Amino acid sequence: MENVKVFSIIIAVFSVLSVESVGLKDLKTCNFGAVYNFGDSNSDTGGGSAAFWPAGKPCGETFFGRPVGRGCDGRLIIDFIAEHLGLPHLSPYLDSIGTSFRYGANFAIGGSTIRPQNESMSLNGVSPFSLDIQIVQFDQFKDRTGYFYNRSYPRHRHNLPRPEDFSKALYIFDIGQNDIAAGLRKKNDSAFHASVPDIVDQLAKAVQNLYEHGARTFWVHNTGPIGCLPVSLRYHDIKPEELDEQGCLKAQNAYSMEFNRQLKARVIKLREELPHAALTYVDIYAAKYELIGNAKKQGFVEAANICCGFHEDEIQVYCGHKQNINGTEIYAGSCENPSDFISWDGVHYTEAANRWVAHRIINGSFSDPPLPIKHACHKP
């Protein structure tokens, strides 16, 4: 525990020194009137449930008390970001019931990729709402809400975004994990590595498109350590030499690290190409890997343990599902205390883990430049 305290002090000191070194000590807090998010299930607040089939119990049980479209027992990182900024949780763009877009919208859909895949949701869970489609949806959203806002009576505008807020909004990207998963499925290392430049370039084009339409502040997450996901560790015959010091699959994490390396380089290049933009690169990989490596010290059980689902004697029943095993119906429910677990269902993180990660990225400790999210609109 003493080591953890020392590490936390080092991070805090580093953050303060970094802020001072880039001249941000006296900068004003950014006034983000809205947040627009693009991503996959790591930040999907209900788009997938609106588009395909709803997330069922026990999802949502910890915070919301019912399923609300999140692949989690409660809140996601994007929810904690919105709360930190003093904004409501983001409404999914595809959700048509009781929806308000006054403070932004969420275009993330579970299973989405940056680059369109020649796969399907029914075949292997890949969403047709790739990043390029999400950007098209945003363009339509901006045009149509602007049209109705300017032609509506004031009392009808309360659920519509103010046109002037688009240029002052925070634009978040949290996508890429499913592109890596697609590469792993194809089991062709050379083909995946050859595809990475195009994947990150397509994300860059999405940023450029938003910039051309007035967006100025971007918060770009890299992808987490996919080789540490319990689902990766349970469905493979693994040899000890395939694992790193945290018990994660080295080869799979190498995919994530290569993607992240090229993504960071592309973000740095975007800063030159988009002179009026403020772009923050957020090292989600490092934050999650730190949590996994210090699970017990941070009050969690072993990182490879899964809260929701049935995983015994080589029988795997996914979270919330039922399956008949040898004449007995098994319901894959949740654990007694989800807050003790890092992994909710083998792929997604619990609310407790999401909170842990969110609180460490919003202060700038894992960002380049090392800016707290409330100062992300400033260029050092």
Coordinates of C-alpha atoms in Angstrom, one line a residue:
M1 CA 0.0 0.0 0.0
E2 CA 2.9 2.3 0.8
N3 CA 4.2 1.9 -2.8
V4 CA 0.8 2.8 -4.1
K5 CA 0.7 6.0 -2.0
V6 CA 4.2 6.9 -3.2
F7 CA 3.2 6.3 -6.9
S8 CA 0.1 8.5 -6.4
I9 CA 2.1 11.3 -5.0
I10 CA 4.5 11.0 -7.9
I11 CA 1.6 11.2 -10.4
A12 CA 0.1 14.2 -8.7
V13 CA 3.5 16.1 -8.6
F14 CA 4.1 15.2 -12.2
S15 CA 0.7 16.6 -13.2
V16 CA 1.2 19.9 -11.3
L17 CA 4.7 20.3 -12.7
S18 CA 3.6 19.5 -16.2
V19 CA 0.7 22.0 -16.1
E20 CA 3.1 24.7 -14.9
S21 CA 5.7 23.8 -17.5
V22 CA 3.3 24.4 -20.4
G23 CA 2.0 27.7 -19.0
L24 CA -1.5 26.5 -18.0
K25 CA -1.3 27.5 -14.3
D26 CA -3.6 30.5 -14.7
L27 CA -5.8 29.3 -17.5
K28 CA -9.6 29.6 -17.1
T29 CA -11.8 26.5 -17.0
C30 CA -13.2 25.6 -20.4
N31 CA -17.0 26.2 -20.7
F32 CA -18.1 23.0 -22.5
G33 CA -21.7 23.5 -23.3
A34 CA -22.0 20.1 -24.8
V35 CA -20.2 16.8 -25.4
Y36 CA -20.3 14.7 -28.5
N37 CA -19.0 11.1 -28.3
F38 CA -18.0 8.6 -31.0
G39 CA -17.2 5.1 -30.0
D40 CA -18.0 1.4 -29.3
S41 CA -19.5 -0.4 -26.4
N42 CA -16.9 1.1 -24.0
S43 CA -18.9 4.3 -24.3
D44 CA -22.3 3.2 -25.7
T45 CA -25.0 4.7 -23.4
G46 CA -27.9 3.0 -25.3
G47 CA -27.4 3.4 -29.0
G48 CA -26.9 -0.4 -29.5
S49 CA -30.0 -1.1 -27.5
A50 CA -32.0 1.3 -29.7
A51 CA -30.6 -0.1 -32.9
F52 CA -30.6 -3.8 -32.3
W53 CA -31.8 -5.5 -29.1
P54 CA -32.0 -4.0 -25.6
A55 CA -29.4 -4.8 -22.9
G56 CA -31.2 -6.8 -20.3
K57 CA -30.8 -7.6 -16.7
P58 CA -28.6 -7.5 -14.7
C59 CA -27.0 -4.7 -16.6
G60 CA -27.5 -1.3 -14.9
E61 CA -28.3 -2.8 -11.5
T62 CA -25.6 -0.9 -9.5
F63 CA -26.4 2.7 -10.3
F64 CA -29.6 2.9 -12.4
G65 CA -31.5 0.0 -10.9
R66 CA -32.5 -1.2 -14.3
P67 CA -31.0 -1.9 -17.8
V68 CA -30.3 1.5 -19.5
G69 CA -28.4 0.3 -22.6
R70 CA -24.9 0.1 -21.1
G71 CA -22.9 -3.1 -21.1
C72 CA -22.1 -2.6 -17.4
D73 CA -23.6 -2.8 -14.0
G74 CA -23.7 1.0 -13.9
R75 CA -21.9 4.0 -15.3
L76 CA -19.2 4.1 -18.0
I77 CA -16.2 6.4 -18.3
I78 CA -18.2 8.7 -20.5
D79 CA -20.8 9.1 -17.8
F80 CA -18.2 10.1 -15.2
I81 CA -16.7 12.6 -17.7
A82 CA -20.1 14.2 -18.2
E83 CA -20.7 14.4 -14.4
H84 CA -17.3 15.9 -13.9
L85 CA -18.1 18.6 -16.5
G86 CA -21.5 19.3 -14.8
L87 CA -23.5 17.9 -17.7
P88 CA -26.2 15.3 -17.9
H89 CA -25.4 11.8 -19.1
L90 CA -25.3 11.8 -22.9
S91 CA -28.4 10.6 -24.7
P92 CA -27.8 8.1 -27.6
Y93 CA -28.4 9.6 -31.0
L94 CA -30.6 6.7 -32.0
D95 CA -32.8 6.8 -28.9
S96 CA -36.1 8.4 -29.9
I97 CA -38.0 8.2 -26.5
G98 CA -37.6 10.8 -23.8
T99 CA -34.4 12.1 -25.3
S100 CA -32.8 15.5 -24.8
F101 CA -29.8 16.6 -26.9
R102 CA -29.4 20.1 -25.3
Y103 CA -26.0 19.2 -23.9
G104 CA -24.7 16.8 -26.6
A105 CA -25.3 13.4 -28.1
N106 CA -23.7 10.0 -28.1
F107 CA -23.1 8.3 -31.4
A108 CA -21.2 5.3 -30.0
I109 CA -22.6 1.9 -30.8
G110 CA -21.5 -1.4 -29.3
G111 CA -19.5 -3.5 -31.7
S112 CA -18.4 -0.5 -33.8
T113 CA -15.1 -0.2 -35.6
I114 CA -13.1 2.7 -37.0
R115 CA -12.7 1.0 -40.4
P116 CA -15.8 -0.7 -41.9
Q117 CA -15.5 -4.5 -41.6
N118 CA -16.9 -7.1 -44.0
E119 CA -18.6 -8.7 -41.1
S120 CA -22.0 -8.4 -39.3
M121 CA -23.7 -8.1 -35.9
S122 CA -25.3 -11.5 -36.3
L123 CA -22.1 -13.3 -37.3
N124 CA -19.6 -11.9 -34.8
G125 CA -21.0 -8.8 -33.1
V126 CA -19.6 -6.2 -35.5
S127 CA -21.8 -3.2 -35.8
P128 CA -22.6 -1.6 -39.2
F129 CA -22.2 1.8 -37.5
S130 CA -18.5 2.3 -38.1
L131 CA -16.9 5.6 -37.4
D132 CA -17.6 7.0 -40.8
I133 CA -21.3 6.4 -40.4
Q134 CA -21.2 7.9 -36.9
I135 CA -19.7 11.1 -38.4
V136 CA -22.4 11.1 -41.2
Q137 CA -25.0 10.9 -38.4
F138 CA -23.4 13.8 -36.6
D139 CA -23.4 15.9 -39.7
Q140 CA -27.1 15.2 -40.2
F141 CA -27.8 15.8 -36.5
K142 CA -26.1 19.2 -36.6
D143 CA -27.9 20.3 -39.8
R144 CA -31.3 19.1 -38.7
T145 CA -31.2 20.3 -35.1
G146 CA -30.0 23.7 -36.4
Y147 CA -32.9 23.9 -38.9
F148 CA -35.5 23.1 -36.3
Y149 CA -33.9 25.3 -33.5
N150 CA -34.0 28.3 -35.8
R151 CA -37.7 27.7 -36.8
S152 CA -39.2 26.7 -33.5
Y153 CA -40.8 28.6 -30.7
P154 CA -38.5 29.1 -27.7
R155 CA -40.5 26.6 -25.6
H156 CA -39.9 23.9 -28.2
R157 CA -36.1 24.3 -28.2
H158 CA -35.3 22.9 -24.8
N159 CA -34.3 19.5 -26.1
L160 CA -32.3 20.8 -29.0
P161 CA -28.6 21.8 -28.9
R162 CA -27.9 25.5 -29.2
P163 CA -26.2 26.1 -32.6
E164 CA -23.4 28.2 -30.9
D165 CA -22.5 25.3 -28.6
F166 CA -21.1 23.1 -31.4
S167 CA -17.9 25.1 -31.7
K168 CA -17.5 25.2 -27.9
A169 CA -18.3 21.5 -27.3
L170 CA -15.9 18.7 -26.4
Y171 CA -15.6 16.0 -29.0
I172 CA -14.5 12.6 -27.6
F173 CA -13.3 9.5 -29.5
D174 CA -13.3 6.2 -27.7
I175 CA -13.0 3.6 -30.5
G176 CA -10.5 1.1 -31.9
Q177 CA -10.8 -2.0 -29.7
N178 CA -13.0 -3.8 -32.2
D179 CA -10.6 -3.1 -35.1
I180 CA -7.9 -4.9 -33.0
A181 CA -10.3 -7.7 -32.2
A182 CA -11.0 -8.1 -35.9
G183 CA -7.3 -8.3 -36.6
L184 CA -6.9 -11.0 -33.9
R185 CA -9.8 -13.0 -35.4
K186 CA -8.1 -13.1 -38.8
K187 CA -4.8 -14.4 -37.2
N188 CA -2.6 -12.6 -39.7
D189 CA -0.1 -10.4 -37.9
S190 CA 1.4 -8.9 -41.1
A191 CA -2.1 -8.1 -42.5
F192 CA -3.1 -6.3 -39.3
H193 CA 0.1 -4.3 -39.0
A194 CA -0.3 -3.3 -42.6
S195 CA -3.9 -2.1 -41.9
V196 CA -3.1 0.1 -38.8
P197 CA -2.0 3.2 -40.8
D198 CA -5.3 3.2 -42.6
I199 CA -7.2 2.7 -39.4
V200 CA -5.7 5.6 -37.7
D201 CA -5.9 7.7 -40.8
Q202 CA -9.6 7.1 -40.9
L203 CA -9.9 8.3 -37.4
A204 CA -7.9 11.4 -38.3
K205 CA -10.3 12.0 -41.2
A206 CA -13.2 12.0 -38.8
V207 CA -11.4 14.6 -36.7
Q208 CA -10.7 16.7 -39.8
N209 CA -14.4 16.5 -40.8
L210 CA -15.6 17.7 -37.5
Y211 CA -12.9 20.5 -37.5
E212 CA -14.2 21.7 -40.9
H213 CA -17.6 21.9 -39.4
G214 CA -16.4 24.1 -36.5
A215 CA -15.3 21.6 -33.8
R216 CA -12.2 22.7 -32.0
T217 CA -11.6 20.6 -28.9
F218 CA -10.9 16.9 -29.2
W219 CA -10.2 14.3 -26.5
V220 CA -8.9 11.1 -28.1
H221 CA -8.7 7.8 -26.1
N222 CA -6.3 5.1 -27.2
T223 CA -7.4 1.5 -26.8
G224 CA -7.0 -0.6 -23.7
P225 CA -5.0 -3.8 -23.1
I226 CA -7.1 -6.2 -25.0
G227 CA -4.8 -9.1 -23.9
C228 CA -5.9 -8.5 -20.3
L229 CA -9.6 -9.0 -20.9
P230 CA -10.8 -12.1 -19.1
V231 CA -12.6 -13.3 -22.2
S232 CA -9.2 -13.4 -24.0
L233 CA -7.8 -15.5 -21.2
R234 CA -10.6 -18.0 -20.8
Y235 CA -11.2 -19.0 -24.4
H236 CA -7.6 -20.0 -25.3
D237 CA -5.2 -22.8 -24.4
I238 CA -2.5 -20.6 -23.0
K239 CA 1.2 -21.4 -22.3
P240 CA 2.9 -19.6 -19.4
E241 CA 5.4 -18.0 -21.8
E242 CA 2.5 -16.3 -23.6
L243 CA 1.7 -14.2 -20.5
D244 CA 3.3 -11.0 -19.2
E245 CA 4.0 -10.1 -15.6
Q246 CA 0.3 -9.2 -15.1
G247 CA -1.0 -12.4 -16.5
C248 CA -2.1 -10.8 -19.8
L249 CA -1.5 -12.2 -23.3
K250 CA 1.6 -10.5 -24.7
A251 CA 0.8 -11.0 -28.3
Q252 CA -2.7 -9.5 -28.1
N253 CA -1.4 -6.5 -26.1
A254 CA 1.2 -6.0 -28.8
Y255 CA -1.6 -5.3 -31.2
S256 CA -3.0 -2.7 -28.9
M257 CA 0.3 -1.1 -28.3
E258 CA 1.1 -0.8 -32.0
F259 CA -2.3 0.7 -32.7
N260 CA -1.7 3.2 -29.9
R261 CA 1.8 4.1 -31.0
Q262 CA 0.5 5.0 -34.5
L263 CA -2.6 6.7 -33.1
K264 CA -0.5 9.0 -30.9
A265 CA 1.8 9.9 -33.8
R266 CA -1.2 10.7 -36.0
V267 CA -2.7 12.9 -33.3
I268 CA 0.6 14.9 -33.0
K269 CA 0.5 15.3 -36.8
L270 CA -3.1 16.6 -36.6
R271 CA -2.0 19.4 -34.3
E272 CA 0.1 20.7 -37.2
E273 CA -2.6 20.2 -39.8
L274 CA -5.4 21.8 -37.7
P275 CA -3.9 24.9 -36.3
H276 CA -7.0 26.1 -34.4
A277 CA -7.7 22.7 -32.7
A278 CA -6.8 21.5 -29.2
L279 CA -6.1 17.8 -29.4
T280 CA -5.5 15.7 -26.2
Y281 CA -4.3 12.1 -26.5
V282 CA -5.5 10.0 -23.5
D283 CA -3.5 6.9 -22.6
I284 CA -6.4 4.6 -21.6
Y285 CA -4.1 1.6 -22.0
A286 CA -1.7 2.8 -19.3
A287 CA -4.5 3.7 -16.9
K288 CA -6.2 0.3 -17.3
Y289 CA -3.0 -1.6 -17.2
E290 CA -2.1 0.1 -13.9
L291 CA -5.4 -0.8 -12.4
I292 CA -5.0 -4.5 -13.6
G293 CA -1.5 -4.7 -12.1
N294 CA -2.6 -3.3 -8.8
A295 CA -6.1 -4.8 -8.5
K296 CA -5.8 -6.1 -5.0
K297 CA -4.0 -3.1 -3.7
Q298 CA -6.9 -1.0 -5.1
G299 CA -9.5 -3.1 -3.3
F300 CA -10.5 -5.4 -6.2
V301 CA -10.4 -9.1 -6.6
E302 CA -8.1 -10.7 -9.2
A303 CA -8.4 -8.8 -12.5
A304 CA -9.2 -12.0 -14.5
N305 CA -12.3 -12.7 -12.4
I306 CA -15.7 -12.0 -14.0
C307 CA -18.6 -10.6 -12.1
C308 CA -21.5 -11.4 -14.5
G309 CA -21.8 -14.7 -16.3
F310 CA -21.3 -18.4 -15.6
H311 CA -17.8 -19.7 -16.2
E312 CA -17.1 -23.0 -14.6
D313 CA -15.8 -26.4 -15.8
E314 CA -15.3 -25.1 -19.3
I315 CA -18.9 -24.0 -19.5
Q316 CA -19.3 -20.4 -20.6
V317 CA -22.7 -18.7 -20.4
Y318 CA -22.6 -15.0 -21.2
C319 CA -23.9 -12.3 -18.7
G320 CA -27.7 -12.3 -18.5
H321 CA -28.2 -15.3 -20.6
K322 CA -29.7 -18.7 -19.9
Q323 CA -28.5 -22.1 -21.1
N324 CA -29.6 -25.7 -20.5
I325 CA -26.6 -27.8 -19.3
N326 CA -27.3 -31.5 -18.9
G327 CA -31.0 -30.9 -18.2
T328 CA -30.4 -28.0 -15.8
E329 CA -31.1 -24.4 -16.8
I330 CA -28.3 -22.1 -15.8
Y331 CA -28.9 -18.4 -15.5
A332 CA -25.7 -16.3 -15.8
G333 CA -26.4 -13.6 -13.3
S334 CA -24.1 -11.1 -11.6
C335 CA -21.9 -11.5 -8.6
E336 CA -22.9 -10.4 -5.1
N337 CA -20.7 -7.3 -5.0
P338 CA -19.9 -5.9 -8.5
S339 CA -17.8 -3.1 -7.0
D340 CA -15.2 -5.7 -6.0
F341 CA -14.6 -6.7 -9.6
I342 CA -12.8 -5.0 -12.5
S343 CA -14.5 -7.0 -15.2
W344 CA -18.2 -7.0 -15.5
D345 CA -18.8 -9.6 -18.2
G346 CA -15.3 -10.6 -19.4
V347 CA -15.2 -7.8 -22.0
H348 CA -16.5 -4.6 -20.3
Y349 CA -15.5 -3.0 -17.0
T350 CA -17.6 -2.6 -13.9
E351 CA -18.8 0.8 -12.8
A352 CA -16.2 0.7 -10.0
A353 CA -13.4 0.1 -12.5
N354 CA -14.7 2.8 -14.8
R355 CA -14.8 5.2 -12.0
W356 CA -11.2 4.4 -11.1
V357 CA -10.0 4.9 -14.6
A358 CA -12.2 8.1 -15.2
H359 CA -10.9 9.8 -12.1
R360 CA -7.3 9.3 -13.2
I361 CA -7.7 10.5 -16.8
I362 CA -9.8 13.6 -16.1
N363 CA -7.0 15.2 -14.1
G364 CA -4.6 14.9 -17.1
S365 CA -2.2 12.3 -15.5
F366 CA -2.5 10.0 -18.5
S367 CA -2.8 12.7 -21.2
D368 CA -0.6 14.3 -23.8
P369 CA -0.5 17.2 -23.2
P370 CA -1.0 16.6 -19.5
L371 CA -4.1 18.8 -19.2
P372 CA -7.1 18.2 -16.9
I373 CA -10.2 17.7 -19.1
K374 CA -11.6 21.0 -17.9
H375 CA -8.6 22.8 -19.5
A376 CA -8.6 20.7 -22.7
C377 CA -9.8 23.6 -24.9
H378 CA -6.4 25.3 -24.4
K379 CA -3.4 24.8 -26.6
P380 CA -0.1 24.7 -24.7

